[in-house]
PDB file of C-alpha atoms and ligand atoms in Angstrom:
ATOM      1  CA  MET A   1     -16.362  12.819  -7.324  1.00 90.00           C
ATOM      2  CA  GLU A   2     -19.530  11.348  -8.839  1.00 96.00           C
ATOM      3  CA  PHE A   3     -19.060   8.600 -11.408  1.00 96.00           C
ATOM      4  CA  ASP A   4     -20.740  10.592 -14.231  1.00 97.00           C
ATOM      5  CA  GLU A   5     -18.533  13.584 -13.543  1.00 96.00           C
ATOM      6  CA  ALA A   6     -15.408  11.400 -13.542  1.00 97.00           C
ATOM      7  CA  VAL A   7     -16.302   9.735 -16.832  1.00 98.00           C
ATOM      8  CA  LYS A   8     -17.206  12.986 -18.573  1.00 97.00           C
ATOM      9  CA  GLY A   9     -14.357  15.028 -17.107  1.00 97.00           C
ATOM     10  CA  ARG A  10     -11.458  12.663 -17.785  1.00 98.00           C
ATOM     11  CA  ARG A  11      -9.250  13.829 -20.656  1.00 98.00           C
ATOM     12  CA  SER A  12      -5.862  12.912 -22.061  1.00 98.00           C
ATOM     13  CA  ILE A  13      -3.222  15.012 -20.329  1.00 98.00           C
ATOM     14  CA  ARG A  14       0.262  15.238 -21.820  1.00 97.00           C
ATOM     15  CA  LYS A  15       1.679  18.182 -19.861  1.00 98.00           C
ATOM     16  CA  TYR A  16       2.343  17.871 -16.131  1.00 98.00           C
ATOM     17  CA  ARG A  17       3.086  20.266 -13.314  1.00 98.00           C
ATOM     18  CA  ASN A  18       6.424  20.005 -11.559  1.00 96.00           C
ATOM     19  CA  ARG A  19       4.743  18.481  -8.501  1.00 98.00           C
ATOM     20  CA  CYS A  20       5.550  15.116  -6.968  1.00 96.00           C
ATOM     21  CA  VAL A  21       2.947  12.372  -7.166  1.00 98.00           C
ATOM     22  CA  GLU A  22       3.155  10.560  -3.853  1.00 98.00           C
ATOM     23  CA  ASP A  23       3.467   6.767  -3.761  1.00 98.00           C
ATOM     24  CA  SER A  24       0.432   6.677  -1.464  1.00 98.00           C
ATOM     25  CA  VAL A  25      -1.768   8.273  -4.163  1.00 98.00           C
ATOM     26  CA  ILE A  26      -0.474   5.869  -6.804  1.00 98.00           C
ATOM     27  CA  GLU A  27      -1.221   2.971  -4.467  1.00 98.00           C
ATOM     28  CA  GLU A  28      -4.813   4.171  -4.000  1.00 98.00           C
ATOM     29  CA  ILE A  29      -5.233   4.285  -7.777  1.00 98.00           C
ATOM     30  CA  LEU A  30      -3.691   0.860  -8.331  1.00 98.00           C
ATOM     31  CA  ASP A  31      -5.791  -0.552  -5.518  1.00 98.00           C
ATOM     32  CA  LEU A  32      -8.892   0.531  -7.478  1.00 98.00           C
ATOM     33  CA  ALA A  33      -7.523  -0.682 -10.830  1.00 98.00           C
ATOM     34  CA  ARG A  34      -7.150  -4.228  -9.497  1.00 98.00           C
ATOM     35  CA  TYR A  35     -10.937  -4.479  -9.078  1.00 98.00           C
ATOM     36  CA  ALA A  36     -11.283  -4.535 -12.880  1.00 98.00           C
ATOM     37  CA  PRO A  37     -12.818  -7.637 -14.436  1.00 98.00           C
ATOM     38  CA  SER A  38     -10.379 -10.231 -15.741  1.00 98.00           C
ATOM     39  CA  SER A  39     -10.819 -13.421 -17.700  1.00 98.00           C
ATOM     40  CA  MET A  40     -11.658 -16.296 -15.278  1.00 98.00           C
ATOM     41  CA  ASN A  41     -10.840 -13.812 -12.497  1.00 98.00           C
ATOM     42  CA  GLY A  42      -7.179 -14.504 -13.240  1.00 98.00           C
ATOM     43  CA  GLN A  43      -6.097 -11.031 -11.994  1.00 98.00           C
ATOM     44  CA  PRO A  44      -2.965 -11.369 -14.101  1.00 98.00           C
ATOM     45  CA  TRP A  45      -1.671  -7.829 -13.540  1.00 98.00           C
ATOM     46  CA  THR A  46       1.611  -6.359 -12.546  1.00 98.00           C
ATOM     47  CA  PHE A  47       1.565  -2.577 -12.332  1.00 98.00           C
ATOM     48  CA  MET A  48       5.132  -1.395 -12.843  1.00 98.00           C
ATOM     49  CA  VAL A  49       5.670   2.084 -11.419  1.00 98.00           C
ATOM     50  CA  VAL A  50       8.489   3.889 -13.213  1.00 98.00           C
ATOM     51  CA  ARG A  51      10.159   6.858 -11.504  1.00 98.00           C
ATOM     52  CA  ASP A  52      13.656   6.647 -12.974  1.00 98.00           C
ATOM     53  CA  ASP A  53      14.411   9.378 -15.565  1.00 98.00           C
ATOM     54  CA  GLU A  54      16.542   7.110 -17.737  1.00 98.00           C
ATOM     55  CA  THR A  55      13.788   4.474 -17.875  1.00 98.00           C
ATOM     56  CA  LYS A  56      11.226   7.165 -18.811  1.00 98.00           C
ATOM     57  CA  ARG A  57      13.575   8.367 -21.568  1.00 98.00           C
ATOM     58  CA  LYS A  58      13.908   4.830 -22.936  1.00 98.00           C
ATOM     59  CA  LEU A  59      10.120   4.304 -22.934  1.00 98.00           C
ATOM     60  CA  ALA A  60       9.659   7.563 -24.873  1.00 98.00           C
ATOM     61  CA  GLU A  61      12.413   6.511 -27.295  1.00 97.00           C
ATOM     62  CA  ILE A  62      10.803   3.123 -27.961  1.00 98.00           C
ATOM     63  CA  LYS A  63       7.368   4.690 -28.499  1.00 97.00           C
ATOM     64  CA  ASN A  64       8.837   7.287 -30.885  1.00 96.00           C
ATOM     65  CA  LYS A  65      10.925   4.728 -32.771  1.00 96.00           C
ATOM     66  CA  TYR A  66       7.876   2.633 -33.600  1.00 94.00           C
ATOM     67  CA  CYS A  67       5.399   5.496 -34.026  1.00 89.00           C
ATOM     68  CA  PRO A  68       3.674   5.117 -37.415  1.00 86.00           C
ATOM     69  CA  VAL A  69       4.073   8.074 -39.818  1.00 85.00           C
ATOM     70  CA  GLU A  70       0.363   8.935 -39.684  1.00 88.00           C
ATOM     71  CA  LYS A  71       0.547   9.248 -35.875  1.00 83.00           C
ATOM     72  CA  GLN A  72       3.604  11.505 -35.661  1.00 81.00           C
ATOM     73  CA  GLU A  73       1.568  14.201 -33.891  1.00 79.00           C
ATOM     74  CA  TYR A  74       1.372  11.737 -30.996  1.00 81.00           C
ATOM     75  CA  ARG A  75       5.098  11.667 -30.274  1.00 93.00           C
ATOM     76  CA  ALA A  76       5.882  10.363 -26.818  1.00 97.00           C
ATOM     77  CA  ASP A  77       8.530  12.862 -25.664  1.00 97.00           C
ATOM     78  CA  PHE A  78       6.196  14.118 -22.931  1.00 98.00           C
ATOM     79  CA  LEU A  79       6.584  10.793 -21.096  1.00 98.00           C
ATOM     80  CA  GLN A  80       9.914  12.082 -19.801  1.00 98.00           C
ATOM     81  CA  SER A  81       8.232  14.921 -17.919  1.00 98.00           C
ATOM     82  CA  ALA A  82       5.682  12.733 -16.125  1.00 98.00           C
ATOM     83  CA  PRO A  83       6.485  12.370 -12.411  1.00 98.00           C
ATOM     84  CA  ALA A  84       5.554   8.675 -12.660  1.00 98.00           C
ATOM     85  CA  ILE A  85       4.570   6.188 -15.330  1.00 98.00           C
ATOM     86  CA  VAL A  86       2.565   3.036 -14.720  1.00 99.00           C
ATOM     87  CA  VAL A  87       3.155   0.220 -17.187  1.00 98.00           C
ATOM     88  CA  VAL A  88       0.271  -2.246 -16.976  1.00 99.00           C
ATOM     89  CA  CYS A  89       1.589  -5.768 -17.566  1.00 98.00           C
ATOM     90  CA  VAL A  90      -0.208  -9.100 -17.659  1.00 98.00           C
ATOM     91  CA  ASP A  91       0.995 -12.594 -16.925  1.00 98.00           C
ATOM     92  CA  LYS A  92       0.162 -14.740 -19.980  1.00 98.00           C
ATOM     93  CA  GLU A  93      -0.119 -17.815 -17.769  1.00 98.00           C
ATOM     94  CA  LYS A  94      -3.009 -16.197 -15.856  1.00 98.00           C
ATOM     95  CA  SER A  95      -4.680 -14.447 -18.793  1.00 98.00           C
ATOM     96  CA  TYR A  96      -6.625 -17.284 -20.440  1.00 97.00           C
ATOM     97  CA  ASP A  97      -5.665 -16.010 -23.904  1.00 97.00           C
ATOM     98  CA  ARG A  98      -7.084 -12.555 -23.115  1.00 98.00           C
ATOM     99  CA  GLU A  99      -3.940 -10.561 -22.387  1.00 98.00           C
ATOM    100  CA  ILE A 100      -5.024  -7.354 -24.082  1.00 98.00           C
ATOM    101  CA  GLU A 101      -8.554  -7.220 -22.661  1.00 98.00           C
ATOM    102  CA  ASN A 102      -7.257  -7.961 -19.158  1.00 98.00           C
ATOM    103  CA  GLY A 103      -4.679  -5.199 -19.408  1.00 98.00           C
ATOM    104  CA  VAL A 104      -6.877  -2.567 -21.053  1.00 98.00           C
ATOM    105  CA  LEU A 105      -9.774  -2.968 -18.616  1.00 98.00           C
ATOM    106  CA  ALA A 106      -7.476  -2.358 -15.649  1.00 99.00           C
ATOM    107  CA  ALA A 107      -5.937   0.587 -17.496  1.00 99.00           C
ATOM    108  CA  ALA A 108      -9.389   2.101 -18.054  1.00 98.00           C
ATOM    109  CA  SER A 109     -10.176   1.951 -14.334  1.00 98.00           C
ATOM    110  CA  LEU A 110      -6.761   3.365 -13.572  1.00 98.00           C
ATOM    111  CA  LEU A 111      -7.336   6.379 -15.853  1.00 98.00           C
ATOM    112  CA  LEU A 112     -10.631   7.164 -14.147  1.00 98.00           C
ATOM    113  CA  ALA A 113      -9.236   6.640 -10.646  1.00 98.00           C
ATOM    114  CA  ALA A 114      -6.322   8.964 -11.452  1.00 98.00           C
ATOM    115  CA  HIS A 115      -8.740  11.638 -12.634  1.00 98.00           C
ATOM    116  CA  THR A 116     -10.775  11.438  -9.414  1.00 98.00           C
ATOM    117  CA  ARG A 117      -7.575  12.199  -7.495  1.00 98.00           C
ATOM    118  CA  GLY A 118      -6.797  15.265  -9.619  1.00 98.00           C
ATOM    119  CA  LEU A 119      -4.161  13.488 -11.686  1.00 98.00           C
ATOM    120  CA  GLY A 120      -3.852  13.541 -15.455  1.00 98.00           C
ATOM    121  CA  SER A 121      -2.842  10.665 -17.692  1.00 98.00           C
ATOM    122  CA  VAL A 122      -3.170   9.442 -21.246  1.00 98.00           C
ATOM    123  CA  TYR A 123      -3.649   5.952 -22.614  1.00 98.00           C
ATOM    124  CA  MET A 124      -0.694   4.608 -24.607  1.00 97.00           C
ATOM    125  CA  SER A 125      -0.221   1.100 -25.940  1.00 97.00           C
ATOM    126  CA  ALA A 126       2.845  -0.883 -24.928  1.00 98.00           C
ATOM    127  CA  TYR A 127       2.661  -3.233 -27.899  1.00 97.00           C
ATOM    128  CA  ARG A 128       1.993  -3.268 -31.627  1.00 94.00           C
ATOM    129  CA  LYS A 129       0.329  -6.292 -33.199  1.00 93.00           C
ATOM    130  CA  ASP A 130       2.449  -5.944 -36.343  1.00 93.00           C
ATOM    131  CA  GLU A 131       5.681  -5.136 -34.504  1.00 95.00           C
ATOM    132  CA  PRO A 132       6.542  -7.522 -31.638  1.00 96.00           C
ATOM    133  CA  ALA A 133       9.789  -5.580 -31.106  1.00 97.00           C
ATOM    134  CA  VAL A 134       7.843  -2.841 -29.275  1.00 97.00           C
ATOM    135  CA  ALA A 135       6.740  -5.100 -26.423  1.00 97.00           C
ATOM    136  CA  GLU A 136      10.091  -6.888 -26.455  1.00 98.00           C
ATOM    137  CA  GLU A 137      12.102  -3.666 -26.081  1.00 98.00           C
ATOM    138  CA  ILE A 138       9.793  -2.489 -23.292  1.00 98.00           C
ATOM    139  CA  ARG A 139      10.156  -5.897 -21.649  1.00 98.00           C
ATOM    140  CA  GLN A 140      13.942  -5.610 -21.750  1.00 98.00           C
ATOM    141  CA  THR A 141      13.939  -2.007 -20.530  1.00 98.00           C
ATOM    142  CA  LEU A 142      11.813  -2.874 -17.497  1.00 98.00           C
ATOM    143  CA  GLY A 143      13.234  -6.352 -16.835  1.00 98.00           C
ATOM    144  CA  ILE A 144       9.838  -7.981 -17.383  1.00 97.00           C
ATOM    145  CA  PRO A 145       9.914 -11.805 -17.616  1.00 97.00           C
ATOM    146  CA  SER A 146       9.078 -13.429 -20.959  1.00 96.00           C
ATOM    147  CA  HIS A 147       5.770 -14.883 -19.699  1.00 97.00           C
ATOM    148  CA  THR A 148       4.514 -11.351 -19.028  1.00 98.00           C
ATOM    149  CA  ASP A 149       3.276  -8.871 -21.655  1.00 98.00           C
ATOM    150  CA  PRO A 150       3.372  -5.093 -21.294  1.00 98.00           C
ATOM    151  CA  ILE A 151      -0.021  -3.786 -22.452  1.00 98.00           C
ATOM    152  CA  SER A 152      -0.447  -0.121 -21.512  1.00 98.00           C
ATOM    153  CA  ILE A 153       1.765   2.844 -20.667  1.00 98.00           C
ATOM    154  CA  LEU A 154       0.046   5.379 -18.412  1.00 98.00           C
ATOM    155  CA  PRO A 155       1.950   8.504 -17.338  1.00 98.00           C
ATOM    156  CA  LEU A 156       0.727  10.173 -14.142  1.00 98.00           C
ATOM    157  CA  GLY A 157       1.082  13.805 -13.138  1.00 98.00           C
ATOM    158  CA  TYR A 158      -0.862  16.834 -11.980  1.00 98.00           C
ATOM    159  CA  PRO A 159      -2.244  18.486 -15.139  1.00 98.00           C
ATOM    160  CA  ASP A 160      -0.552  21.549 -16.577  1.00 98.00           C
ATOM    161  CA  GLU A 161      -2.961  21.893 -19.493  1.00 98.00           C
ATOM    162  CA  THR A 162      -6.696  22.078 -20.094  1.00 97.00           C
ATOM    163  CA  PRO A 163      -7.616  20.320 -23.333  1.00 97.00           C
ATOM    164  CA  GLU A 164     -10.119  21.938 -25.675  1.00 97.00           C
ATOM    165  CA  PRO A 165     -13.564  20.331 -25.493  1.00 96.00           C
ATOM    166  CA  LYS A 166     -13.581  17.331 -27.794  1.00 96.00           C
ATOM    167  CA  ASN A 167     -15.980  16.567 -30.616  1.00 96.00           C
ATOM    168  CA  MET A 168     -18.372  13.863 -29.522  1.00 97.00           C
ATOM    169  CA  GLU A 169     -20.431  11.662 -31.800  1.00 97.00           C
ATOM    170  CA  SER A 170     -24.146  11.933 -31.123  1.00 96.00           C
ATOM    171  CA  ILE A 171     -25.446   9.117 -28.928  1.00 96.00           C
ATOM    172  CA  HIS A 172     -28.058   8.391 -31.620  1.00 93.00           C
ATOM    173  CA  ARG A 173     -25.353   7.610 -34.161  1.00 93.00           C
ATOM    174  CA  LEU A 174     -23.701   5.153 -31.789  1.00 95.00           C
ATOM    175  CA  VAL A 175     -26.696   3.182 -30.575  1.00 93.00           C
ATOM    176  CA  CYS A 176     -28.572   0.555 -32.535  1.00 90.00           C
ATOM    177  CA  TYR A 177     -31.381  -1.355 -30.824  1.00 89.00           C
ATOM    178  CA  GLU A 178     -31.700  -4.126 -33.386  1.00 81.00           C
ATOM    179  CA  CYS A 179     -29.161  -5.764 -35.654  1.00 74.00           C
ATOM    180  CA  ASN A 180     -31.548  -6.051 -38.609  1.00 71.00           C
ATOM    181  CA  GLY A 181     -32.435  -2.374 -38.802  1.00 63.00           C
ATOM    182  CA  LYS A 182     -35.835  -2.692 -37.065  1.00 61.00           C
ATOM    183  CA  ARG A 183     -36.425  -0.868 -33.831  1.00 56.00           C
TER     184      ARG A 183
HETATM  185  C1  FMN B 201      -5.791   2.539 -27.907  1.00 51.36           C
HETATM  186  C2  FMN B 201      -5.359   3.973 -27.687  1.00 51.36           C
HETATM  187  C3  FMN B 201      -4.079   4.344 -28.045  1.00 51.36           C
HETATM  188  C4  FMN B 201      -3.647   5.662 -27.822  1.00 51.36           C
HETATM  189  N1  FMN B 201      -2.356   5.987 -28.119  1.00 51.36           N
HETATM  190  C5  FMN B 201      -1.928   7.227 -27.846  1.00 51.36           C
HETATM  191  C6  FMN B 201      -0.556   7.555 -28.084  1.00 51.36           C
HETATM  192  O1  FMN B 201       0.251   6.734 -28.538  1.00 51.36           O
HETATM  193  N2  FMN B 201      -0.143   8.806 -27.788  1.00 51.36           N
HETATM  194  C7  FMN B 201      -1.014   9.755 -27.280  1.00 51.36           C
HETATM  195  O2  FMN B 201      -0.575  10.881 -27.019  1.00 51.36           O
HETATM  196  N3  FMN B 201      -2.319   9.469 -27.043  1.00 51.36           N
HETATM  197  C8  FMN B 201      -2.783   8.240 -27.312  1.00 51.36           C
HETATM  198  N4  FMN B 201      -4.104   7.911 -27.048  1.00 51.36           N
HETATM  199  C9  FMN B 201      -5.024   8.926 -26.488  1.00 51.36           C
HETATM  200  C10 FMN B 201      -6.061   9.403 -27.498  1.00 51.36           C
HETATM  201  O3  FMN B 201      -5.447  10.233 -28.443  1.00 51.36           O
HETATM  202  C11 FMN B 201      -7.197  10.126 -26.758  1.00 51.36           C
HETATM  203  O4  FMN B 201      -7.783   9.257 -25.815  1.00 51.36           O
HETATM  204  C12 FMN B 201      -8.264  10.631 -27.714  1.00 51.36           C
HETATM  205  O5  FMN B 201      -7.755  11.648 -28.536  1.00 51.36           O
HETATM  206  C13 FMN B 201      -9.498  11.175 -26.980  1.00 51.36           C
HETATM  207  O6  FMN B 201      -9.152  12.224 -26.114  1.00 51.36           O
HETATM  208  P1  FMN B 201      -9.447  12.171 -24.548  1.00 51.36           P
HETATM  209  O7  FMN B 201      -8.678  11.014 -23.970  1.00 51.36           O
HETATM  210  O8  FMN B 201      -8.975  13.503 -24.011  1.00 51.36           O
HETATM  211  O9  FMN B 201     -10.908  11.966 -24.344  1.00 51.36           O
HETATM  212  C14 FMN B 201      -4.545   6.618 -27.257  1.00 51.36           C
HETATM  213  C15 FMN B 201      -5.833   6.210 -26.879  1.00 51.36           C
HETATM  214  C16 FMN B 201      -6.226   4.912 -27.077  1.00 51.36           C
HETATM  215  C17 FMN B 201      -7.617   4.490 -26.625  1.00 51.36           C
END
């Protein structure tokens, strides 16, 4: 798949077919994700692949428990029906104070790589700045050591939905060629 097509065609998928996602496909995707840039080339990632139903249930429960009222439409129950979930984690000792950027950049590559293999996913945060309990409960659920932060939760499955086209801001509204208003 061409890069442009991958970028434009990727969408958030929250409904998955009852079809196994092979380890070999997940490994291909993770192999691409690890080429992401990282601060000082620290490559601080651990990609935790979750297959266990009880662990998926706990992740959904934690996300729902800490879901802000205004985001209730984004409940996380669907995580339980994903054939696999990748939790992107970063080692703080190799992150050079850039845990979130390091994690999110790898997650972005992972989402695109998954799409090129026909898989659907959706970006979900594994932490809340104002609520350290989120990351802590995820850490305990997955047995992640204290020097490692969970950053992103990315379910993987073959899509069983086709999202409506999304509203896109015009490129002209998003681009500014000079900071002082001059072109
Ligand atoms: C930082 C971030 C957090 C998100 N959190 C959630 C979430 O908790 N639950 C969810 O279902 N989707 C979540 N999303 C997915 C967005 O809702 C989705 O990317 C957005 O609506 C655009 O749709 P698209 O991904 O299909 O282009 C999140 C996306 C980002 C970038």
